[in-house]
PDB file of C-alpha atoms in Angstrom:
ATOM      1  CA  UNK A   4      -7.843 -42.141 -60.043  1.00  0.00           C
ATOM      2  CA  UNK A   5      -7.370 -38.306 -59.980  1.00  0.00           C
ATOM      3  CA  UNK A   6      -4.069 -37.145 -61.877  1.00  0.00           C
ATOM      4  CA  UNK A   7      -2.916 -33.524 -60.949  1.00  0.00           C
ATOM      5  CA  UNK A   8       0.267 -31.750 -62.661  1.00  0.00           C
ATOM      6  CA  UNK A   9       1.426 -29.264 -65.511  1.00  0.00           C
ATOM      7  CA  UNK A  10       1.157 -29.543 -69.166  1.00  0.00           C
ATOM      8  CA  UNK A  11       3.740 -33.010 -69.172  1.00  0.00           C
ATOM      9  CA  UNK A  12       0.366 -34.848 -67.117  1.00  0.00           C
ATOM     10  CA  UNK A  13      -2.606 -32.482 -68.990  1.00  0.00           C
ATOM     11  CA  UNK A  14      -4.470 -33.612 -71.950  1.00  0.00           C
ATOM     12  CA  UNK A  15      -3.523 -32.708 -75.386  1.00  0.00           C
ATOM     13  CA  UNK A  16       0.332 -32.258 -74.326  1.00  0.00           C
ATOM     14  CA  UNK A  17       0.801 -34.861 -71.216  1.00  0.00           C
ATOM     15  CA  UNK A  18       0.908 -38.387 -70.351  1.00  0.00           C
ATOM     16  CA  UNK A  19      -2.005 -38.457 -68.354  1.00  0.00           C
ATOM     17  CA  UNK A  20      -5.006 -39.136 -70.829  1.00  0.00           C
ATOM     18  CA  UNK A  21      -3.343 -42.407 -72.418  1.00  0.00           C
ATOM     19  CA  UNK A  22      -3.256 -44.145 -68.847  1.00  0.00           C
ATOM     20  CA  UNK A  23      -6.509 -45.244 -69.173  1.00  0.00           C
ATOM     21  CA  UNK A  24      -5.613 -48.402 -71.078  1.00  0.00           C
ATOM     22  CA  UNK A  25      -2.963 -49.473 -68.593  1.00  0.00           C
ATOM     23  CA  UNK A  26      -5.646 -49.967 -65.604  1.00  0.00           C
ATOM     24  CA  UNK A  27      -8.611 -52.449 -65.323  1.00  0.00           C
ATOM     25  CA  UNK A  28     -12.026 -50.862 -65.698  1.00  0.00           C
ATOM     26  CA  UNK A  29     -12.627 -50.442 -61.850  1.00  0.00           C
ATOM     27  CA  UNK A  30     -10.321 -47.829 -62.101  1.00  0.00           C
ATOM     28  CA  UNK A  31     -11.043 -44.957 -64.000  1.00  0.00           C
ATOM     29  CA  UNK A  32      -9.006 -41.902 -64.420  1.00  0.00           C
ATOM     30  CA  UNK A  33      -9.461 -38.423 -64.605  1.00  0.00           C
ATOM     31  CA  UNK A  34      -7.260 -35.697 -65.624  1.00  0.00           C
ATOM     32  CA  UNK A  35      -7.502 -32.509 -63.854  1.00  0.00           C
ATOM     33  CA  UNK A  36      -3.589 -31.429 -64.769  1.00  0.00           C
ATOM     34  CA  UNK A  37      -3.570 -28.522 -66.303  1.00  0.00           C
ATOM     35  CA  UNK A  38      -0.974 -26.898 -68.635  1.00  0.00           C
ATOM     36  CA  UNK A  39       1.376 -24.117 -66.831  1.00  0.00           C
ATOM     37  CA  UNK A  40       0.948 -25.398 -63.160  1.00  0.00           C
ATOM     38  CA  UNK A  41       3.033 -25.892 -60.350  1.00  0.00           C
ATOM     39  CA  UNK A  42       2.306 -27.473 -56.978  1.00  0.00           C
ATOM     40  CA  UNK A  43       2.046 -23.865 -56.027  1.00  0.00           C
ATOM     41  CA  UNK A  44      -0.227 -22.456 -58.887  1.00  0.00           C
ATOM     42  CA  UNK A  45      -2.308 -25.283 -59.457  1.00  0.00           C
ATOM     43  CA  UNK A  46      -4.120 -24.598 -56.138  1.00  0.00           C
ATOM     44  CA  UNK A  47      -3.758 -20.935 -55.195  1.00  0.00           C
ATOM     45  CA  UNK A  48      -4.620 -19.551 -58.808  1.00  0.00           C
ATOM     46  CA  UNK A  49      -8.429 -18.191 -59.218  1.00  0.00           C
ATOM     47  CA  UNK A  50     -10.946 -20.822 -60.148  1.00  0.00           C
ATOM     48  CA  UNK A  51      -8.169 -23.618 -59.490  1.00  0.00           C
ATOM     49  CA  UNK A  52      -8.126 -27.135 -60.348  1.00  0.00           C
ATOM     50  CA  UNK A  53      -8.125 -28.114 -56.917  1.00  0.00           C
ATOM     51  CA  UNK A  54     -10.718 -26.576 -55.020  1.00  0.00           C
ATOM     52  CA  UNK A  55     -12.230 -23.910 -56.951  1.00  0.00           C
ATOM     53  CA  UNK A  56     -13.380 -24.664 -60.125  1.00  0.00           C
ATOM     54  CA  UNK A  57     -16.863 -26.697 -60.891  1.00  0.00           C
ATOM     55  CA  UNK A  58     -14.281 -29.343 -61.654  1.00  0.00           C
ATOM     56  CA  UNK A  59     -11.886 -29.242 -59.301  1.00  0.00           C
ATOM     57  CA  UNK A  60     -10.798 -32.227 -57.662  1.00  0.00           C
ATOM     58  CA  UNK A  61     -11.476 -31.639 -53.725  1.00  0.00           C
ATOM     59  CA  UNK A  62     -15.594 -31.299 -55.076  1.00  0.00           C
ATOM     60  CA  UNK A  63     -15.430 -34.613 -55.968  1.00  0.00           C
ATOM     61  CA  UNK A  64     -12.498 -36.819 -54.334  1.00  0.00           C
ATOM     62  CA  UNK A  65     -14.152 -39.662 -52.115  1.00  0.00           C
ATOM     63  CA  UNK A  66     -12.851 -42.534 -49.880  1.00  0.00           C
ATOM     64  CA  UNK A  67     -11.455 -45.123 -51.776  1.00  0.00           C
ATOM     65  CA  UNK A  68     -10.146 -42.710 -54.520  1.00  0.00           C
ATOM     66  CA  UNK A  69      -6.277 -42.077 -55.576  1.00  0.00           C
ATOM     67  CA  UNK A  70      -4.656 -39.009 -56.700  1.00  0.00           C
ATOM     68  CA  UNK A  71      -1.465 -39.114 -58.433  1.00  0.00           C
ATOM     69  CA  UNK A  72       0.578 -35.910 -57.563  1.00  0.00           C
ATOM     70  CA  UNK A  73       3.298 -34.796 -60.726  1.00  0.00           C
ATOM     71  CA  UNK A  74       4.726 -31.737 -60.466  1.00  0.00           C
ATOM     72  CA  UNK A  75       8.148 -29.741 -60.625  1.00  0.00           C
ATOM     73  CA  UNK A  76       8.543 -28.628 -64.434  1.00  0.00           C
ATOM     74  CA  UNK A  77       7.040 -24.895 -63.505  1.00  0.00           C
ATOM     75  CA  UNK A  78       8.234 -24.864 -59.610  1.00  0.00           C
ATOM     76  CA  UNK A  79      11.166 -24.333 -61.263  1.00  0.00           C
ATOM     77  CA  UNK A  80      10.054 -21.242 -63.107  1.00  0.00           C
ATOM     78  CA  UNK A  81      11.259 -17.744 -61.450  1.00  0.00           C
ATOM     79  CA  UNK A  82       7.464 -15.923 -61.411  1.00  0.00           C
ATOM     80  CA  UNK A  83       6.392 -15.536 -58.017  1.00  0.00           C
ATOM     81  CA  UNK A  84       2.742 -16.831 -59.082  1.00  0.00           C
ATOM     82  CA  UNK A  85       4.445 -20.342 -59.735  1.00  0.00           C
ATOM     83  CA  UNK A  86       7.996 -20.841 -58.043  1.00  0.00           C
ATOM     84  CA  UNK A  87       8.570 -23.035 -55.080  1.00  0.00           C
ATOM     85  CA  UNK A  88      11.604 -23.822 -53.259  1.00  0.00           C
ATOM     86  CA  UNK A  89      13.101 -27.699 -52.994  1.00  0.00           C
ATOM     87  CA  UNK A  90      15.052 -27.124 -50.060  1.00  0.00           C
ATOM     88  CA  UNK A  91      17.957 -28.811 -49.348  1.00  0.00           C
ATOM     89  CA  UNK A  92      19.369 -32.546 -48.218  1.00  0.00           C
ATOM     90  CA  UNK A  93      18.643 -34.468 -46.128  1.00  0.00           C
ATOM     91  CA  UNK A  94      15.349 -33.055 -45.885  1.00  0.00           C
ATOM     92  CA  UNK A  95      14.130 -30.814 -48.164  1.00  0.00           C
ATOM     93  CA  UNK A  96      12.172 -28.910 -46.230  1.00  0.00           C
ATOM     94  CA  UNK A  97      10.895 -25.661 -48.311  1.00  0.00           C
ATOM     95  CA  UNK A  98       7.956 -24.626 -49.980  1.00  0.00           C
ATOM     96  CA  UNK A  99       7.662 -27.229 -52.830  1.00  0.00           C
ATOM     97  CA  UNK A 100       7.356 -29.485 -49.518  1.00  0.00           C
ATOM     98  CA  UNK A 101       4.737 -27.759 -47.786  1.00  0.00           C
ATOM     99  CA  UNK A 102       2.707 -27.734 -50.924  1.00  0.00           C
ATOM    100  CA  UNK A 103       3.169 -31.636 -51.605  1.00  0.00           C
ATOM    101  CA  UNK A 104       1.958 -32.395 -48.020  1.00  0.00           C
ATOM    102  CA  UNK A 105      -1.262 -29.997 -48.173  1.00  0.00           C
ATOM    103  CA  UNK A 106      -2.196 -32.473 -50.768  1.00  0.00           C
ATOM    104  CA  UNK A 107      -1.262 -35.239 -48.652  1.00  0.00           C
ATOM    105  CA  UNK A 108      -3.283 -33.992 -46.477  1.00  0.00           C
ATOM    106  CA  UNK A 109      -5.824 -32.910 -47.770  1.00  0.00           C
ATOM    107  CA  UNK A 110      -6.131 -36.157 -49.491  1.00  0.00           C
ATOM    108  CA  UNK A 111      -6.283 -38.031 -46.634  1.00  0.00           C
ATOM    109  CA  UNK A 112      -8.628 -35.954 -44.988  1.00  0.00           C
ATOM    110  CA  UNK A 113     -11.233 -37.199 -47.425  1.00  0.00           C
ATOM    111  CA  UNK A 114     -10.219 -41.049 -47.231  1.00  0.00           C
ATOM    112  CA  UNK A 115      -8.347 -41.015 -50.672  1.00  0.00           C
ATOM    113  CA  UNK A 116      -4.898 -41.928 -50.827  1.00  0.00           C
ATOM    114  CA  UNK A 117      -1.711 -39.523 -52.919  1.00  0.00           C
ATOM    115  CA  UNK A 118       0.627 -40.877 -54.427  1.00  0.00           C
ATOM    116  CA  UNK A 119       3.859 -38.539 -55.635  1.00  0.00           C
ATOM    117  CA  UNK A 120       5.372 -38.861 -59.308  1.00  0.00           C
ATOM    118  CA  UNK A 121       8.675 -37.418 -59.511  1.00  0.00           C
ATOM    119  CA  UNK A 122       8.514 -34.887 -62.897  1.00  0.00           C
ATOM    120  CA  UNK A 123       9.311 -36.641 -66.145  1.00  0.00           C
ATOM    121  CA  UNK A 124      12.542 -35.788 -67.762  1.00  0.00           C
ATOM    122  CA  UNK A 125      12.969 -33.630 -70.226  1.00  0.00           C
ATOM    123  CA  UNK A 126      14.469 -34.166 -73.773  1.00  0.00           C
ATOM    124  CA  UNK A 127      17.761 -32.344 -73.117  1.00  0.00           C
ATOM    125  CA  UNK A 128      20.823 -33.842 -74.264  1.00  0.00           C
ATOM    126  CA  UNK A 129      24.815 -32.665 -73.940  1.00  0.00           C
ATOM    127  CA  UNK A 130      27.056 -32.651 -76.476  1.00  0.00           C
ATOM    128  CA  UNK A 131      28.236 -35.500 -75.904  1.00  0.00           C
ATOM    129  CA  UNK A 132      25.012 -37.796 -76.500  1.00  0.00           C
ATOM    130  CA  UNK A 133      24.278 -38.652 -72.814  1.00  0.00           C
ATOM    131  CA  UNK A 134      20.956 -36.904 -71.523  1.00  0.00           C
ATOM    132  CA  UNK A 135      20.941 -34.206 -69.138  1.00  0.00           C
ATOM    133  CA  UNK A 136      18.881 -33.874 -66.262  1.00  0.00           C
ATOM    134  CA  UNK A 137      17.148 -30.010 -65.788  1.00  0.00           C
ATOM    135  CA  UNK A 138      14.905 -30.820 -63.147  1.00  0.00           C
ATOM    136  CA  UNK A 139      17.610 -30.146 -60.260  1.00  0.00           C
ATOM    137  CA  UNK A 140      16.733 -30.898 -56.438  1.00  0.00           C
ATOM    138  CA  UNK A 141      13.196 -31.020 -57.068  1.00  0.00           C
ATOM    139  CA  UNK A 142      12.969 -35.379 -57.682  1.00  0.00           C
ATOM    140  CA  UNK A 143      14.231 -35.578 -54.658  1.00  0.00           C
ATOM    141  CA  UNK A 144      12.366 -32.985 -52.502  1.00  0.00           C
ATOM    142  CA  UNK A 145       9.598 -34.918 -53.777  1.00  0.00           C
ATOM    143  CA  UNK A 146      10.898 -38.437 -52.694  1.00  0.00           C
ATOM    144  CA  UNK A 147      12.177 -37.157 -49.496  1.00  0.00           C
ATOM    145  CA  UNK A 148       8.437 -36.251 -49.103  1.00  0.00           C
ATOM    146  CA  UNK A 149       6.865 -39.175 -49.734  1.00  0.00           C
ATOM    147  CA  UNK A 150       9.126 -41.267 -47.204  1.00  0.00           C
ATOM    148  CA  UNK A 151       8.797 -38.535 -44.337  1.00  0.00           C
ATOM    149  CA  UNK A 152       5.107 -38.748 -45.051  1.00  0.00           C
ATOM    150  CA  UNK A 153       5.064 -42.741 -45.486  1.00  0.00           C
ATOM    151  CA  UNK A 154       3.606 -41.772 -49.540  1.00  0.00           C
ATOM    152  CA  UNK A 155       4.168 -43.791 -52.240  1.00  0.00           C
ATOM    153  CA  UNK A 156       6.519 -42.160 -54.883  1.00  0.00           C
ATOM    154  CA  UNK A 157       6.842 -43.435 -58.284  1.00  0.00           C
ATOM    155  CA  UNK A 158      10.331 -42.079 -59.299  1.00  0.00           C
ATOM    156  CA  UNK A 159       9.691 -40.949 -63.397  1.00  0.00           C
ATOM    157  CA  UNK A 160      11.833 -38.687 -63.665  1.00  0.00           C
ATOM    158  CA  UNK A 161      14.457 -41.394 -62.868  1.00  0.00           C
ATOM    159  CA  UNK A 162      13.148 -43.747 -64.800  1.00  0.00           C
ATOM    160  CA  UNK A 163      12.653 -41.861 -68.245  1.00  0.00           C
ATOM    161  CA  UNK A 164      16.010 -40.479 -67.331  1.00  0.00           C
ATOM    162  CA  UNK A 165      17.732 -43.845 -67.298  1.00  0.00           C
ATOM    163  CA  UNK A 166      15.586 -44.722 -70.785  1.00  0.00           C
ATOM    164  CA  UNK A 167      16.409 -41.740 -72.956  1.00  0.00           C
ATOM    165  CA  UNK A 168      20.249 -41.973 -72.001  1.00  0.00           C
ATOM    166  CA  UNK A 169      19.989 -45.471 -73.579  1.00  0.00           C
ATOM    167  CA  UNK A 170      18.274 -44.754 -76.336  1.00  0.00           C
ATOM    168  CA  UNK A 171      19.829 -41.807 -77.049  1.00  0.00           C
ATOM    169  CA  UNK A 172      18.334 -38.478 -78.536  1.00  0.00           C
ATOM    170  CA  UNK A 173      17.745 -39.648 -82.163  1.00  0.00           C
ATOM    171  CA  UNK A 174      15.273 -42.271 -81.066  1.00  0.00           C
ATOM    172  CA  UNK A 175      13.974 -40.337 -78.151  1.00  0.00           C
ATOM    173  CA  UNK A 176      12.639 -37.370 -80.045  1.00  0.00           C
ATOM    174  CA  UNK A 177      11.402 -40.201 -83.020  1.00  0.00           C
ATOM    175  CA  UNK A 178       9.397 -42.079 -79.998  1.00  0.00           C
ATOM    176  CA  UNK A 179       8.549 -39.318 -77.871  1.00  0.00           C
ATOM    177  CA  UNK A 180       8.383 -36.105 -79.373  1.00  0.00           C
ATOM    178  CA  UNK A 181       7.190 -34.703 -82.251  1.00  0.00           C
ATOM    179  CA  UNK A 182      10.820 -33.502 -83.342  1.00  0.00           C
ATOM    180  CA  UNK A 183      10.864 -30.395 -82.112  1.00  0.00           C
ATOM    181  CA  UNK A 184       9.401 -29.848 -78.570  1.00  0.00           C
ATOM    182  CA  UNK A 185      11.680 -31.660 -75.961  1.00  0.00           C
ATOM    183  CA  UNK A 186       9.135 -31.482 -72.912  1.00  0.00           C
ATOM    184  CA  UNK A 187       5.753 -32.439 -74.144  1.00  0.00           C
ATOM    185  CA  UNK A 188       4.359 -35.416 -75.605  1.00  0.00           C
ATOM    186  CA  UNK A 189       2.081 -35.657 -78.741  1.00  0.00           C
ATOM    187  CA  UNK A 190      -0.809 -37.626 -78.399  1.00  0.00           C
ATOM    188  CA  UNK A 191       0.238 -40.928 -80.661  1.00  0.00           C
ATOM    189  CA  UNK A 192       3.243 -40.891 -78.332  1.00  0.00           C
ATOM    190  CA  UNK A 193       2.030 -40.091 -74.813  1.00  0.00           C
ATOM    191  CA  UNK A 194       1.324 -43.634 -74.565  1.00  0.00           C
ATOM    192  CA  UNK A 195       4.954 -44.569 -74.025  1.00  0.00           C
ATOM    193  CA  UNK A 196       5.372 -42.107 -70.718  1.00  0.00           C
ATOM    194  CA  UNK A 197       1.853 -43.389 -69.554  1.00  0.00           C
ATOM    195  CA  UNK A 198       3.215 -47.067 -69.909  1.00  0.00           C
ATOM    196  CA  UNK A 199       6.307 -46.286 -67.731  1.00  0.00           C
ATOM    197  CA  UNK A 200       3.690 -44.749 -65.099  1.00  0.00           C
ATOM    198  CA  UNK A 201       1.873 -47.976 -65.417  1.00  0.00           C
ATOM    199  CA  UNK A 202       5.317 -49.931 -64.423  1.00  0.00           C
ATOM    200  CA  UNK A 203       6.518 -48.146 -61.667  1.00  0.00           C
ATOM    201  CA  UNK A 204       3.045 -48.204 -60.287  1.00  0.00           C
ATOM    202  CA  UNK A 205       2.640 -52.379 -60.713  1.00  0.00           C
ATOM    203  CA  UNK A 206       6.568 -52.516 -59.249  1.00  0.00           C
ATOM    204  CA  UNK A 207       5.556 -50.352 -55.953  1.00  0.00           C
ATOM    205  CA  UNK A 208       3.917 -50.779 -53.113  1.00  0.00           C
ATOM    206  CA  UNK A 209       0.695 -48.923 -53.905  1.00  0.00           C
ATOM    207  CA  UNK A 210      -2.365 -51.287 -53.779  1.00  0.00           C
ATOM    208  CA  UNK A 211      -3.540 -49.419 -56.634  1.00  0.00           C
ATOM    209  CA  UNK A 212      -0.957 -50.950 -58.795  1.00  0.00           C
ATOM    210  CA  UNK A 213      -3.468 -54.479 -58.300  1.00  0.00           C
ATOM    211  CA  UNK A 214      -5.430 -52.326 -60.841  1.00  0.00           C
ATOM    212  CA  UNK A 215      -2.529 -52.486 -63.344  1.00  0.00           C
ATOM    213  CA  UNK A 216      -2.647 -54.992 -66.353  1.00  0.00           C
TER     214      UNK A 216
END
């Protein structure tokens, strides 16, 4: 199970290193997310995690394998190195797009099979207590994507949305943060984010989520 993303997925800062314990042993992860990336970056920077570097994904990915697709956070960032477009409804169809499906496809070229995780929230609330979202048209660019391209997509952002707002941001940033950062996850805490990937991914259609416990 191959996770690609930004910092929110990498290890040290991201979810994606405490999913481990959520999947039986057949299934063993590895976390090529790296901080700073976007759909865009992550694959046309030098020496990039998907192609390029010793361990870049595509020099190992075989039939059989998964790779679970997070970004969004820095596609939203204004540097030409990093920003995609989302497009517009109903069908999204910009460069944020085109990047999602060359990993589709390139996926699938091998035999493996992507799966698309909508960016987790950030910590962001208004003054009013409810949580704000930040991550714009981008969540649903990416679900638009996955149903055009019959992927599964495991909505996160969506889901840790719907979970801060009812906790509120007292007990968010006590189970989630480390008080002051609002985007990244410490390591005790990852585990939480990682859980709610394990969820979606027993709750969807993915056979991969038979791996779940």
């Amino acid at each position: 199970v191959w996770l690609i993303g930004d910092s929110t997925v990498s290890p040290l800062s991201g979810w994606g290193d405490s999913l481990q314990p959520y999947l039986a042993d057949e299934a063993t992860v590895e976390n090529r997310a790296r901080s700073g990336r976007s759909s865009k970056s992550f694959r046309e920077e030098d020496n990039n995690y998907w192609t390029a570097h010793p361990d870049a994904v595509m020099n190992h990915l075989a039939a059989g394998d998964y790779v679970l697709i997070q970004f969004g956070h820095n596609d939203e960032k204004d540097d030409v190195e990093r920003h995609t477009e989302p497009g517009s409804p109903p069908d999204y169809d910009d460069t944020f797009r085109e990047y999602l499906e060359l990993y589709i496809d390139e996926t699938r070229g091998v035999g493996a099979t992507p799966v698309l995780i909508t960016p987790v929230s950030r910590m962001t609330f208004a003054s009013d207590g409810s949580h704000s979202r930040t991550h714009g048209d981008y969540p649903a660019a990416m679900i638009q994507t996955g149903v055009a391209n019959d992927v599964v997509v495991l909505d996160l952002e969506e889901h840790s949305h719907l979970h801060f707002d009812q906790i509120g941001e007292t007990q968010t940033l006590d189970l989630f943060s480390d008080g002051v950062d609002r985007t990244h996850f410490p390591q005790d805490k990852a585990w939480r984010v990682a859980e709610m990937v394990a969820s979606l991914l027993s709750a969807s259609t993915s056979p991969l989520g038979a791996y779940v416990l």
